[in-house]
Amino acid sequence: MRIQNFQVALVKKTQQLLPRALRDFQPRAFFSLVKLYYSNPKLHYEVWVRGAERLVEIGLHFEADKRTNDSLFAFFNARALELRAE
C-alpha cells in the first residue's frame, strides 16, 4: 500500500473508531507522517511510516509553550502505569 493511501485510510478508520465526540480532529499529512490534532496543532498525535525499517511509529507530541508542555507531561506521567495497562 502506498503511504498516501495508508494515511487516508488511517484518518478514515480513526474517525470511525473514535467516540462521536472525538471524531472532529484535524489531519495534516507531511510526506511519510500524518498529524492528528484538535484545536491546537502544537499538541498532536503523529503517525510516521518508516518504510525502510518497516515500522509505523505513533507518538503524542507536546510542542506548545513550556508551561503547557510541563503541565501535560505531569498529567500523563502521573498516570503512566494506568496508561500502560490499557
Tab-separated table of C-alpha atoms in Angstrom, residues 9-80:
chain	number	residue	atom	x	y	z
A	9	ALA	CA	-7.237	5.043	5.378
A	10	LEU	CA	-5.755	5.849	8.797
A	11	VAL	CA	-7.747	9.083	9.099
A	12	LYS	CA	-10.993	7.442	7.964
A	13	LYS	CA	-10.593	4.422	10.250
A	14	THR	CA	-9.627	6.588	13.223
A	15	GLN	CA	-12.751	8.708	12.722
A	16	GLN	CA	-14.884	5.568	12.542
A	17	LEU	CA	-13.426	4.019	15.698
A	18	LEU	CA	-13.401	7.072	17.952
A	19	PRO	CA	-16.451	8.036	20.004
A	20	ARG	CA	-18.581	10.576	18.132
A	21	ALA	CA	-17.472	13.423	20.433
A	22	LEU	CA	-13.806	12.872	19.441
A	23	ARG	CA	-14.165	12.465	15.675
A	24	ASP	CA	-13.760	16.137	14.774
A	25	PHE	CA	-9.949	16.185	14.728
A	26	GLN	CA	-7.863	17.837	12.024
A	27	PRO	CA	-5.459	15.719	9.964
A	28	ARG	CA	-2.308	17.100	8.339
A	29	ALA	CA	-0.135	14.907	6.116
A	30	PHE	CA	3.566	15.563	5.509
A	31	PHE	CA	5.458	13.103	3.325
A	32	SER	CA	5.544	9.904	5.397
A	33	LEU	CA	3.773	11.175	8.514
A	34	VAL	CA	0.332	12.395	9.449
A	35	LYS	CA	-0.525	14.632	12.391
A	36	LEU	CA	-3.905	14.451	14.121
A	37	TYR	CA	-4.944	17.299	16.398
A	38	TYR	CA	-7.927	19.177	17.753
A	39	SER	CA	-7.825	22.918	18.479
A	40	ASN	CA	-4.061	23.337	18.891
A	41	PRO	CA	-1.797	21.895	16.180
A	42	LYS	CA	1.152	22.080	18.585
A	43	LEU	CA	-0.498	19.319	20.648
A	44	HIS	CA	-0.928	16.393	18.308
A	45	TYR	CA	-0.546	12.719	17.629
A	46	GLU	CA	1.875	11.706	14.896
A	47	VAL	CA	1.796	8.541	12.862
A	48	TRP	CA	5.049	8.168	10.949
A	49	VAL	CA	5.570	5.446	8.374
A	50	ARG	CA	9.232	4.443	8.459
A	51	GLY	CA	9.314	2.360	5.314
A	52	ALA	CA	12.996	1.420	5.315
A	53	GLU	CA	12.645	-0.066	8.809
A	54	ARG	CA	9.168	-1.464	8.058
A	55	LEU	CA	7.799	0.347	11.125
A	56	VAL	CA	4.921	2.630	11.969
A	57	GLU	CA	5.767	4.984	14.822
A	58	ILE	CA	2.949	6.542	16.849
A	59	GLY	CA	3.560	9.385	19.281
A	60	LEU	CA	1.845	12.093	21.270
A	61	HIS	CA	3.701	15.380	20.820
A	62	PHE	CA	3.642	18.381	23.146
A	63	GLU	CA	5.177	21.255	21.167
A	64	ALA	CA	3.413	24.191	22.825
A	65	ASP	CA	4.892	26.622	25.361
A	66	LYS	CA	6.948	25.255	28.264
A	67	ARG	CA	4.208	25.704	30.858
A	68	THR	CA	1.631	23.819	28.778
A	69	ASN	CA	4.093	21.072	27.883
A	70	ASP	CA	5.197	20.652	31.505
A	71	SER	CA	1.593	20.521	32.707
A	72	LEU	CA	0.637	17.871	30.155
A	73	PHE	CA	3.765	15.856	30.873
A	74	ALA	CA	2.972	15.887	34.606
A	75	PHE	CA	-0.618	14.787	33.911
A	76	PHE	CA	0.418	11.812	31.773
A	77	ASN	CA	3.445	10.931	33.893
A	78	ALA	CA	1.234	10.641	36.988
A	79	ARG	CA	-0.891	8.107	35.088
A	80	ALA	CA	1.906	6.198	33.351
